């Protein structure tokens, strides 16, 4: 027999497969902390955006004293983000397929590197309230895209699900922030023009889709917290004020006190969403720690078992085993034993290998489910971009067109988006 | 300004994103060699399977002299496989998400470790021709699953496509080998019973699906080689003999010389498929090398450009930039410049970051296409397994049922499989 000395061993690869899982989980312990830091940073930037907006809108009268403290709070969170990034950096560098995530981080860092310039412009009132707001929106969007990619990178279905829930909650909360801003403009100006009404509608619908997905993937505790938000006393007046904004006779319905009311009600709502976000973060951290401990334990059990097996029986007693699940059950392991083999050791290693394969397959199936939610969002984004480019639509218009088609045809938004994309490809 | 010293730089992450791509490509240079080694090993095992089958079928009369040489040739390829594995081992170990691939390799190694025992049983005629054949089929199936996972791991769409083509070609060739064996049984026994006819039909249909997918994803040169196979003189007599096997009056139609003819014609066909496989392997190797060189070059260009940028302008001249593509075009970079900023440097880095993001997005879209082919196969496998378990069908029966439904309803096989899976989940 001419098998040379380099012959590798099945059990080595079995252990390597386990170690690879552990390495993935280690990365996610760190990525989890990065997501927490991003969540805090976004919350701070949302406040800074609001304050800058009011400062610029009031011609420098309001919030001039608070602005410095608010920026300082953002900087604290920025430091937290940088620290988490330094921690995650190493874990990310060697990971297969994390180039997209790294590239998103580069975008975020590039955006954040201009924040001092932006603040100086705001203080000197050299930028319009509108332009400043849009830059903050863009900064937050880029930060959210880092969370999106992190969710897309997760190899463990449990962690992927929490990250999908997290991304959607964060995104929903950001849309709520934008709704607060849009409503403030309308109530303060005592009218909602058609375009502003459409924007409000779009922001509300997009929020609802985010929170639906959050509910689909969140853990029980975060879900319970979120449901408690839905019963809070601010929900009813918010609904009323949205109705005012939507109404054709909104100019007649708007009262002086609405501006302040709207801002405060929506702020309470957003703060509550932040609390849900924190619960979800705690859950993510807990989950990563548990999975990590489990994987570690499974690995050491495997190692012990394999050492044991290797001690008791020489190598050439291994037998070829069929994996029952893939054949029609007509050829069982027993039949090999009947043919005079002693498959004890072979069976033990086989069982380990098969268990690992089956577990990974199961994980892959569950993962596919969580990823579908991300996939739909990607499709939606591409379909909107195509409509915006080819039909000169605004994002709101594109979104409304897609949801209208979906409603009329009783299809999922993702399906409609897919159809639009394939049509657009044909036009080109 | 209270940003601490740990502040990370956008350009670092941009470079890390590029490096990550390079690392992926390095892994695939090695994985490519592993796939070549598997292709050669499978070809050798297919010959060994045929020879063992004839040896056992003839009660040890035929092929007794050749068997040792044929096993020796397999051992040579086995050594090649072990060597490629040792090479790939390191590249695989650190990759995110390669646990499934490692676990498949463990299965393959475990199977191969029993080959000496199997050969000894064959030589002593202690195993039936049928049982030995099934073990070889299983060994080859496990080796093919390594190629499948390798294709599923590829992050580069070009490489993923070639690997999808490769897997389907290898699988089609293996099914052709099984068809050769099944046909040999029928012609030698001078009859094709109903079950054997169904098996032949299943093997032919499954081959056709494999070759369709191969054609969809192969490069031009391999495709041209494959198309030349379709015009070879053995195609017509193979079609005739398949017709004989399918015919209700096959017993009357079978001639003595058909056994030899069938085996030789199918062998020529299989040898030609191996040549196509080799062309595809050469293409894969070439492609990996090109991609690797390109990525290396892009990285060094990026590094030079970034060093240049950093030299010429201090950090705080960076400005926040909006990514145009994601907004409705209403807010252009130009508008920022109009507001008194000098975004030269900001724009340069932004362009690099955006190019990288756009490229990765584009790659992801293309990758999704290649992966769909793999996804459909996974769905099909699960649907068949469910039918086999819940309805006590054989694999052939399950496959036929699914294809019949697909044909009747004018749907893709993948869609039918998906529907069967969701139904099965409801039954449970």
PDB file of C-alpha atoms in Angstrom, chain A residues 1-4 6-14 16-21 23-24 27-28 72 75-76 78-79 81-86 89 92-119 121 126-128 130-132 134-135 137-139 141-142 149 152-155 315-323 325-331 336 339-341 345-347 349-350 353-354 356-357 360-361 364-365 368 371-372 375 378 382 385 388 393-395 418, chain B residues 1-4 6-14 16-21 23-24 27-28 72 75-76 78-79 81-86 89 92-119 121 126-128 131-132 134-135 137-139 141-142 149 152-155 315-323 325-331 336 339-341 345-347 349-350 353-354 356-357 360-361 364-365 367-368 371-372 375 378 382 385 388 393-395 418:
ATOM      1  CA  UNK A   1       0.000   0.000   0.000  1.00  0.00           C
ATOM      2  CA  UNK A   2       1.563   3.230  -1.190  1.00  0.00           C
ATOM      3  CA  UNK A   3      -0.177   5.900   0.835  1.00  0.00           C
ATOM      4  CA  UNK A   4       2.512   8.383   1.792  1.00  0.00           C
ATOM      5  CA  UNK A   6       1.075  13.089   4.533  1.00  0.00           C
ATOM      6  CA  UNK A   7      -2.214  11.221   4.770  1.00  0.00           C
ATOM      7  CA  UNK A   8      -4.584  13.512   6.662  1.00  0.00           C
ATOM      8  CA  UNK A   9      -7.022  12.311   9.253  1.00  0.00           C
ATOM      9  CA  UNK A  10     -10.810  12.656   9.220  1.00  0.00           C
ATOM     10  CA  UNK A  11     -10.857  13.588  12.888  1.00  0.00           C
ATOM     11  CA  UNK A  12      -8.452  16.509  12.296  1.00  0.00           C
ATOM     12  CA  UNK A  13     -10.904  17.989   9.865  1.00  0.00           C
ATOM     13  CA  UNK A  14     -13.815  17.309  12.156  1.00  0.00           C
ATOM     14  CA  UNK A  16     -11.092  21.986  12.444  1.00  0.00           C
ATOM     15  CA  UNK A  17     -14.748  22.300  11.486  1.00  0.00           C
ATOM     16  CA  UNK A  18     -15.653  22.838  15.142  1.00  0.00           C
ATOM     17  CA  UNK A  19     -12.800  25.294  15.642  1.00  0.00           C
ATOM     18  CA  UNK A  20     -13.978  27.236  12.639  1.00  0.00           C
ATOM     19  CA  UNK A  21     -17.413  27.589  14.241  1.00  0.00           C
ATOM     20  CA  UNK A  23     -13.749  31.392  15.501  1.00  0.00           C
ATOM     21  CA  UNK A  24     -16.926  32.675  13.862  1.00  0.00           C
ATOM     22  CA  UNK A  27     -15.854  37.351  15.806  1.00  0.00           C
ATOM     23  CA  UNK A  28     -19.492  37.832  16.686  1.00  0.00           C
ATOM     24  CA  UNK A  72     -19.656  66.326  23.448  1.00  0.00           C
ATOM     25  CA  UNK A  75     -17.993  62.464  20.793  1.00  0.00           C
ATOM     26  CA  UNK A  76     -18.136  60.176  23.819  1.00  0.00           C
ATOM     27  CA  UNK A  78     -17.771  58.207  18.833  1.00  0.00           C
ATOM     28  CA  UNK A  79     -14.891  57.209  21.098  1.00  0.00           C
ATOM     29  CA  UNK A  81     -17.367  53.286  18.491  1.00  0.00           C
ATOM     30  CA  UNK A  82     -13.674  53.692  17.720  1.00  0.00           C
ATOM     31  CA  UNK A  83     -12.734  51.527  20.706  1.00  0.00           C
ATOM     32  CA  UNK A  84     -15.171  48.783  19.649  1.00  0.00           C
ATOM     33  CA  UNK A  85     -13.807  49.002  16.125  1.00  0.00           C
ATOM     34  CA  UNK A  86     -10.235  48.572  17.346  1.00  0.00           C
ATOM     35  CA  UNK A  89     -10.573  44.970  13.766  1.00  0.00           C
ATOM     36  CA  UNK A  92     -12.681  40.975  11.040  1.00  0.00           C
ATOM     37  CA  UNK A  93      -9.408  41.087   9.175  1.00  0.00           C
ATOM     38  CA  UNK A  94      -9.008  37.375   8.627  1.00  0.00           C
ATOM     39  CA  UNK A  95     -12.602  36.507   7.994  1.00  0.00           C
ATOM     40  CA  UNK A  96     -13.637  35.126   4.708  1.00  0.00           C
ATOM     41  CA  UNK A  97     -16.211  37.313   3.012  1.00  0.00           C
ATOM     42  CA  UNK A  98     -15.949  40.253   5.384  1.00  0.00           C
ATOM     43  CA  UNK A  99     -14.652  42.556   2.665  1.00  0.00           C
ATOM     44  CA  UNK A 100     -18.123  44.108   2.280  1.00  0.00           C
ATOM     45  CA  UNK A 101     -18.367  44.767   5.992  1.00  0.00           C
ATOM     46  CA  UNK A 102     -14.892  46.321   6.039  1.00  0.00           C
ATOM     47  CA  UNK A 103     -15.763  48.490   3.084  1.00  0.00           C
ATOM     48  CA  UNK A 104     -18.927  49.737   4.848  1.00  0.00           C
ATOM     49  CA  UNK A 105     -16.858  50.575   7.910  1.00  0.00           C
ATOM     50  CA  UNK A 106     -14.476  52.541   5.694  1.00  0.00           C
ATOM     51  CA  UNK A 107     -17.473  54.538   4.389  1.00  0.00           C
ATOM     52  CA  UNK A 108     -18.701  55.192   7.912  1.00  0.00           C
ATOM     53  CA  UNK A 109     -15.282  56.328   9.114  1.00  0.00           C
ATOM     54  CA  UNK A 110     -14.909  58.560   6.121  1.00  0.00           C
ATOM     55  CA  UNK A 111     -18.264  60.178   6.817  1.00  0.00           C
ATOM     56  CA  UNK A 112     -17.519  60.593  10.516  1.00  0.00           C
ATOM     57  CA  UNK A 113     -14.151  62.188   9.787  1.00  0.00           C
ATOM     58  CA  UNK A 114     -16.047  65.230   8.477  1.00  0.00           C
ATOM     59  CA  UNK A 115     -18.188  65.764  11.531  1.00  0.00           C
ATOM     60  CA  UNK A 116     -15.984  68.524  13.009  1.00  0.00           C
ATOM     61  CA  UNK A 117     -16.187  70.504   9.790  1.00  0.00           C
ATOM     62  CA  UNK A 118     -19.948  70.107   9.756  1.00  0.00           C
ATOM     63  CA  UNK A 119     -20.307  71.259  13.360  1.00  0.00           C
ATOM     64  CA  UNK A 121     -20.411  75.203   9.734  1.00  0.00           C
ATOM     65  CA  UNK A 126     -22.951  78.651   7.101  1.00  0.00           C
ATOM     66  CA  UNK A 127     -25.151  75.689   6.178  1.00  0.00           C
ATOM     67  CA  UNK A 128     -28.928  75.429   5.804  1.00  0.00           C
ATOM     68  CA  UNK A 130     -32.032  71.189   5.503  1.00  0.00           C
ATOM     69  CA  UNK A 131     -28.509  70.488   4.210  1.00  0.00           C
ATOM     70  CA  UNK A 132     -27.187  69.785   7.735  1.00  0.00           C
ATOM     71  CA  UNK A 134     -29.398  65.525   5.229  1.00  0.00           C
ATOM     72  CA  UNK A 135     -25.730  65.063   6.105  1.00  0.00           C
ATOM     73  CA  UNK A 137     -29.237  61.332   7.826  1.00  0.00           C
ATOM     74  CA  UNK A 138     -26.526  60.111   5.499  1.00  0.00           C
ATOM     75  CA  UNK A 139     -24.070  59.536   8.364  1.00  0.00           C
ATOM     76  CA  UNK A 141     -27.550  55.571   7.036  1.00  0.00           C
ATOM     77  CA  UNK A 142     -23.917  54.562   6.535  1.00  0.00           C
ATOM     78  CA  UNK A 149     -23.567  43.809   6.687  1.00  0.00           C
ATOM     79  CA  UNK A 152     -25.417  39.351   6.587  1.00  0.00           C
ATOM     80  CA  UNK A 153     -22.046  37.959   7.714  1.00  0.00           C
ATOM     81  CA  UNK A 154     -23.376  35.978  10.694  1.00  0.00           C
ATOM     82  CA  UNK A 155     -22.947  32.241  10.189  1.00  0.00           C
ATOM     83  CA  UNK A 315      -6.469   2.897  12.029  1.00  0.00           C
ATOM     84  CA  UNK A 316      -6.980   0.159   9.498  1.00  0.00           C
ATOM     85  CA  UNK A 317     -10.044  -1.116  11.318  1.00  0.00           C
ATOM     86  CA  UNK A 318     -11.981   1.812   9.867  1.00  0.00           C
ATOM     87  CA  UNK A 319     -14.676   0.864   7.438  1.00  0.00           C
ATOM     88  CA  UNK A 320     -16.398   2.780   4.735  1.00  0.00           C
ATOM     89  CA  UNK A 321     -19.784   3.825   5.960  1.00  0.00           C
ATOM     90  CA  UNK A 322     -22.770   4.957   4.041  1.00  0.00           C
ATOM     91  CA  UNK A 323     -24.703   7.914   5.258  1.00  0.00           C
ATOM     92  CA  UNK A 325     -30.020   9.709   5.186  1.00  0.00           C
ATOM     93  CA  UNK A 326     -28.965  10.117   1.592  1.00  0.00           C
ATOM     94  CA  UNK A 327     -29.776   6.658   0.357  1.00  0.00           C
ATOM     95  CA  UNK A 328     -33.245   5.243   0.217  1.00  0.00           C
ATOM     96  CA  UNK A 329     -32.673   3.363   3.457  1.00  0.00           C
ATOM     97  CA  UNK A 330     -32.066   0.207   1.445  1.00  0.00           C
ATOM     98  CA  UNK A 331     -28.467  -0.023   2.552  1.00  0.00           C
ATOM     99  CA  UNK A 336     -21.862  -4.063   6.495  1.00  0.00           C
ATOM    100  CA  UNK A 339     -20.623  -8.964   6.031  1.00  0.00           C
ATOM    101  CA  UNK A 340     -18.037  -9.704   8.670  1.00  0.00           C
ATOM    102  CA  UNK A 341     -16.758  -6.251   9.607  1.00  0.00           C
ATOM    103  CA  UNK A 345     -14.863   2.556  15.713  1.00  0.00           C
ATOM    104  CA  UNK A 346     -15.916   3.399  12.190  1.00  0.00           C
ATOM    105  CA  UNK A 347     -19.412   3.939  13.401  1.00  0.00           C
ATOM    106  CA  UNK A 349     -16.336   8.522  14.041  1.00  0.00           C
ATOM    107  CA  UNK A 350     -19.006   8.327  11.396  1.00  0.00           C
ATOM    108  CA  UNK A 353     -18.976  13.406  11.372  1.00  0.00           C
ATOM    109  CA  UNK A 354     -22.605  12.924  10.446  1.00  0.00           C
ATOM    110  CA  UNK A 356     -21.603  17.725  12.611  1.00  0.00           C
ATOM    111  CA  UNK A 357     -22.780  17.690   8.978  1.00  0.00           C
ATOM    112  CA  UNK A 360     -24.400  22.538   9.999  1.00  0.00           C
ATOM    113  CA  UNK A 361     -27.068  21.726   7.416  1.00  0.00           C
ATOM    114  CA  UNK A 364     -27.809  26.626   7.105  1.00  0.00           C
ATOM    115  CA  UNK A 365     -31.542  26.141   6.592  1.00  0.00           C
ATOM    116  CA  UNK A 368     -31.515  31.047   4.921  1.00  0.00           C
ATOM    117  CA  UNK A 371     -31.182  36.080   5.300  1.00  0.00           C
ATOM    118  CA  UNK A 372     -34.344  36.205   3.243  1.00  0.00           C
ATOM    119  CA  UNK A 375     -32.319  39.787   0.699  1.00  0.00           C
ATOM    120  CA  UNK A 378     -31.525  44.528  -0.914  1.00  0.00           C
ATOM    121  CA  UNK A 382     -32.132  48.053  -6.030  1.00  0.00           C
ATOM    122  CA  UNK A 385     -32.726  52.913  -7.306  1.00  0.00           C
ATOM    123  CA  UNK A 388     -35.398  56.607  -9.493  1.00  0.00           C
ATOM    124  CA  UNK A 393     -38.867  59.256  -9.505  1.00  0.00           C
ATOM    125  CA  UNK A 394     -38.061  60.359  -5.975  1.00  0.00           C
ATOM    126  CA  UNK A 395     -37.349  57.597  -3.451  1.00  0.00           C
ATOM    127  CA  UNK A 418     -37.573  41.288  -8.161  1.00  0.00           C
TER     128      UNK A 418
ATOM    129  CA  UNK B   1     -12.344  68.058  20.584  1.00  0.00           C
ATOM    130  CA  UNK B   2     -12.115  64.914  22.624  1.00  0.00           C
ATOM    131  CA  UNK B   3     -11.430  62.199  20.102  1.00  0.00           C
ATOM    132  CA  UNK B   4      -8.885  59.887  21.644  1.00  0.00           C
ATOM    133  CA  UNK B   6      -7.392  55.186  19.002  1.00  0.00           C
ATOM    134  CA  UNK B   7      -9.358  56.865  16.227  1.00  0.00           C
ATOM    135  CA  UNK B   8      -9.234  54.476  13.269  1.00  0.00           C
ATOM    136  CA  UNK B   9      -8.814  55.593   9.710  1.00  0.00           C
ATOM    137  CA  UNK B  10     -11.206  55.004   6.802  1.00  0.00           C
ATOM    138  CA  UNK B  11      -8.331  54.153   4.507  1.00  0.00           C
ATOM    139  CA  UNK B  12      -7.109  51.388   6.823  1.00  0.00           C
ATOM    140  CA  UNK B  13     -10.442  49.680   6.502  1.00  0.00           C
ATOM    141  CA  UNK B  14     -10.524  50.248   2.784  1.00  0.00           C
ATOM    142  CA  UNK B  16      -8.329  45.761   4.874  1.00  0.00           C
ATOM    143  CA  UNK B  17     -11.347  45.203   2.628  1.00  0.00           C
ATOM    144  CA  UNK B  18      -9.038  44.703  -0.349  1.00  0.00           C
ATOM    145  CA  UNK B  19      -6.722  42.443   1.640  1.00  0.00           C
ATOM    146  CA  UNK B  20      -9.672  40.367   2.660  1.00  0.00           C
ATOM    147  CA  UNK B  21     -10.557  39.837  -0.988  1.00  0.00           C
ATOM    148  CA  UNK B  23      -7.072  36.298   1.182  1.00  0.00           C
ATOM    149  CA  UNK B  24     -10.262  34.783  -0.223  1.00  0.00           C
ATOM    150  CA  UNK B  27      -7.790  30.223  -0.482  1.00  0.00           C
ATOM    151  CA  UNK B  28      -9.362  29.572  -3.843  1.00  0.00           C
ATOM    152  CA  UNK B  72      -2.466   1.414  -7.558  1.00  0.00           C
ATOM    153  CA  UNK B  75      -3.719   5.256  -4.678  1.00  0.00           C
ATOM    154  CA  UNK B  76      -1.625   7.637  -6.749  1.00  0.00           C
ATOM    155  CA  UNK B  78      -5.377   9.454  -3.369  1.00  0.00           C
ATOM    156  CA  UNK B  79      -1.877  10.695  -2.585  1.00  0.00           C
ATOM    157  CA  UNK B  81      -5.701  14.387  -2.966  1.00  0.00           C
ATOM    158  CA  UNK B  82      -3.953  14.153   0.418  1.00  0.00           C
ATOM    159  CA  UNK B  83      -1.180  16.462  -0.790  1.00  0.00           C
ATOM    160  CA  UNK B  84      -3.698  19.043  -2.077  1.00  0.00           C
ATOM    161  CA  UNK B  85      -5.564  18.777   1.189  1.00  0.00           C
ATOM    162  CA  UNK B  86      -2.408  19.458   3.192  1.00  0.00           C
ATOM    163  CA  UNK B  89      -5.617  22.918   5.101  1.00  0.00           C
ATOM    164  CA  UNK B  92      -9.290  26.709   5.081  1.00  0.00           C
ATOM    165  CA  UNK B  93      -8.681  26.725   8.800  1.00  0.00           C
ATOM    166  CA  UNK B  94      -9.137  30.429   9.352  1.00  0.00           C
ATOM    167  CA  UNK B  95     -11.936  31.044   6.911  1.00  0.00           C
ATOM    168  CA  UNK B  96     -15.213  32.275   8.136  1.00  0.00           C
ATOM    169  CA  UNK B  97     -17.978  29.863   7.263  1.00  0.00           C
ATOM    170  CA  UNK B  98     -15.789  27.045   6.056  1.00  0.00           C
ATOM    171  CA  UNK B  99     -16.944  24.729   8.827  1.00  0.00           C
ATOM    172  CA  UNK B 100     -19.320  22.991   6.415  1.00  0.00           C
ATOM    173  CA  UNK B 101     -16.548  22.428   3.911  1.00  0.00           C
ATOM    174  CA  UNK B 102     -14.234  21.068   6.620  1.00  0.00           C
ATOM    175  CA  UNK B 103     -16.955  18.768   7.854  1.00  0.00           C
ATOM    176  CA  UNK B 104     -17.488  17.378   4.313  1.00  0.00           C
ATOM    177  CA  UNK B 105     -13.763  16.778   4.025  1.00  0.00           C
ATOM    178  CA  UNK B 106     -13.870  14.888   7.303  1.00  0.00           C
ATOM    179  CA  UNK B 107     -16.643  12.685   5.858  1.00  0.00           C
ATOM    180  CA  UNK B 108     -14.630  12.078   2.705  1.00  0.00           C
ATOM    181  CA  UNK B 109     -11.481  11.178   4.637  1.00  0.00           C
ATOM    182  CA  UNK B 110     -13.438   8.873   6.870  1.00  0.00           C
ATOM    183  CA  UNK B 111     -14.900   7.114   3.846  1.00  0.00           C
ATOM    184  CA  UNK B 112     -11.527   6.838   2.106  1.00  0.00           C
ATOM    185  CA  UNK B 113      -9.865   5.409   5.204  1.00  0.00           C
ATOM    186  CA  UNK B 114     -11.900   2.239   4.656  1.00  0.00           C
ATOM    187  CA  UNK B 115     -10.852   1.661   1.069  1.00  0.00           C
ATOM    188  CA  UNK B 116      -8.138  -0.902   1.904  1.00  0.00           C
ATOM    189  CA  UNK B 117     -10.648  -2.990   3.836  1.00  0.00           C
ATOM    190  CA  UNK B 118     -13.050  -2.800   0.921  1.00  0.00           C
ATOM    191  CA  UNK B 119     -10.404  -3.868  -1.585  1.00  0.00           C
ATOM    192  CA  UNK B 121     -13.044  -7.904   0.710  1.00  0.00           C
ATOM    193  CA  UNK B 126     -16.452 -11.599   0.488  1.00  0.00           C
ATOM    194  CA  UNK B 127     -18.737  -8.819  -0.725  1.00  0.00           C
ATOM    195  CA  UNK B 128     -21.388  -8.766  -3.441  1.00  0.00           C
ATOM    196  CA  UNK B 131     -22.675  -3.858  -2.213  1.00  0.00           C
ATOM    197  CA  UNK B 132     -19.172  -2.958  -3.428  1.00  0.00           C
ATOM    198  CA  UNK B 134     -22.769   1.075  -3.682  1.00  0.00           C
ATOM    199  CA  UNK B 135     -19.820   1.780  -1.416  1.00  0.00           C
ATOM    200  CA  UNK B 137     -20.911   5.332  -5.303  1.00  0.00           C
ATOM    201  CA  UNK B 138     -21.102   6.640  -1.759  1.00  0.00           C
ATOM    202  CA  UNK B 139     -17.367   7.447  -1.669  1.00  0.00           C
ATOM    203  CA  UNK B 141     -20.825  11.157  -3.628  1.00  0.00           C
ATOM    204  CA  UNK B 142     -18.993  12.355  -0.514  1.00  0.00           C
ATOM    205  CA  UNK B 149     -19.328  23.118  -0.602  1.00  0.00           C
ATOM    206  CA  UNK B 152     -20.827  27.455  -2.086  1.00  0.00           C
ATOM    207  CA  UNK B 153     -17.917  29.055  -0.208  1.00  0.00           C
ATOM    208  CA  UNK B 154     -16.557  31.036  -3.164  1.00  0.00           C
ATOM    209  CA  UNK B 155     -16.892  34.786  -2.609  1.00  0.00           C
ATOM    210  CA  UNK B 315      -6.995  65.136   8.070  1.00  0.00           C
ATOM    211  CA  UNK B 316      -9.415  67.825   9.119  1.00  0.00           C
ATOM    212  CA  UNK B 317      -9.993  68.957   5.540  1.00  0.00           C
ATOM    213  CA  UNK B 318     -12.155  65.859   5.053  1.00  0.00           C
ATOM    214  CA  UNK B 319     -15.796  66.574   4.502  1.00  0.00           C
ATOM    215  CA  UNK B 320     -18.842  64.460   4.915  1.00  0.00           C
ATOM    216  CA  UNK B 321     -19.903  63.226   1.559  1.00  0.00           C
ATOM    217  CA  UNK B 322     -23.200  61.852   0.469  1.00  0.00           C
ATOM    218  CA  UNK B 323     -23.289  58.793  -1.668  1.00  0.00           C
ATOM    219  CA  UNK B 325     -26.541  56.676  -5.742  1.00  0.00           C
ATOM    220  CA  UNK B 326     -28.660  56.167  -2.654  1.00  0.00           C
ATOM    221  CA  UNK B 327     -30.387  59.528  -2.562  1.00  0.00           C
ATOM    222  CA  UNK B 328     -32.795  60.728  -5.183  1.00  0.00           C
ATOM    223  CA  UNK B 329     -30.061  62.710  -6.873  1.00  0.00           C
ATOM    224  CA  UNK B 330     -31.406  65.856  -5.247  1.00  0.00           C
ATOM    225  CA  UNK B 331     -28.325  66.330  -3.154  1.00  0.00           C
ATOM    226  CA  UNK B 336     -21.422  70.879  -0.694  1.00  0.00           C
ATOM    227  CA  UNK B 339     -21.347  75.848   0.354  1.00  0.00           C
ATOM    228  CA  UNK B 340     -17.738  76.833   0.652  1.00  0.00           C
ATOM    229  CA  UNK B 341     -15.998  73.511   1.212  1.00  0.00           C
ATOM    230  CA  UNK B 345      -9.340  65.104  -0.809  1.00  0.00           C
ATOM    231  CA  UNK B 346     -12.658  64.068   0.650  1.00  0.00           C
ATOM    232  CA  UNK B 347     -13.885  63.262  -2.790  1.00  0.00           C
ATOM    233  CA  UNK B 349     -11.154  58.957  -0.662  1.00  0.00           C
ATOM    234  CA  UNK B 350     -14.905  58.889  -1.069  1.00  0.00           C
ATOM    235  CA  UNK B 353     -14.594  53.845  -0.865  1.00  0.00           C
ATOM    236  CA  UNK B 354     -17.631  54.072  -3.114  1.00  0.00           C
ATOM    237  CA  UNK B 356     -15.030  49.401  -3.565  1.00  0.00           C
ATOM    238  CA  UNK B 357     -18.594  49.283  -2.180  1.00  0.00           C
ATOM    239  CA  UNK B 360     -18.539  44.376  -3.916  1.00  0.00           C
ATOM    240  CA  UNK B 361     -22.266  44.965  -4.399  1.00  0.00           C
ATOM    241  CA  UNK B 364     -22.700  40.029  -4.623  1.00  0.00           C
ATOM    242  CA  UNK B 365     -25.466  40.279  -7.199  1.00  0.00           C
ATOM    243  CA  UNK B 367     -22.776  35.647  -6.872  1.00  0.00           C
ATOM    244  CA  UNK B 368     -26.450  35.348  -5.976  1.00  0.00           C
ATOM    245  CA  UNK B 371     -25.633  30.372  -5.815  1.00  0.00           C
ATOM    246  CA  UNK B 372     -29.209  29.996  -6.969  1.00  0.00           C
ATOM    247  CA  UNK B 375     -29.705  26.473  -3.708  1.00  0.00           C
ATOM    248  CA  UNK B 378     -30.144  21.738  -1.947  1.00  0.00           C
ATOM    249  CA  UNK B 382     -34.271  18.014   0.925  1.00  0.00           C
ATOM    250  CA  UNK B 385     -35.324  13.121   1.392  1.00  0.00           C
ATOM    251  CA  UNK B 388     -38.476   9.203   0.822  1.00  0.00           C
ATOM    252  CA  UNK B 393     -40.514   6.359  -1.796  1.00  0.00           C
ATOM    253  CA  UNK B 394     -37.210   5.423  -3.380  1.00  0.00           C
ATOM    254  CA  UNK B 395     -34.977   8.286  -4.499  1.00  0.00           C
ATOM    255  CA  UNK B 418     -39.752  24.413  -2.083  1.00  0.00           C
TER     256      UNK B 418
END
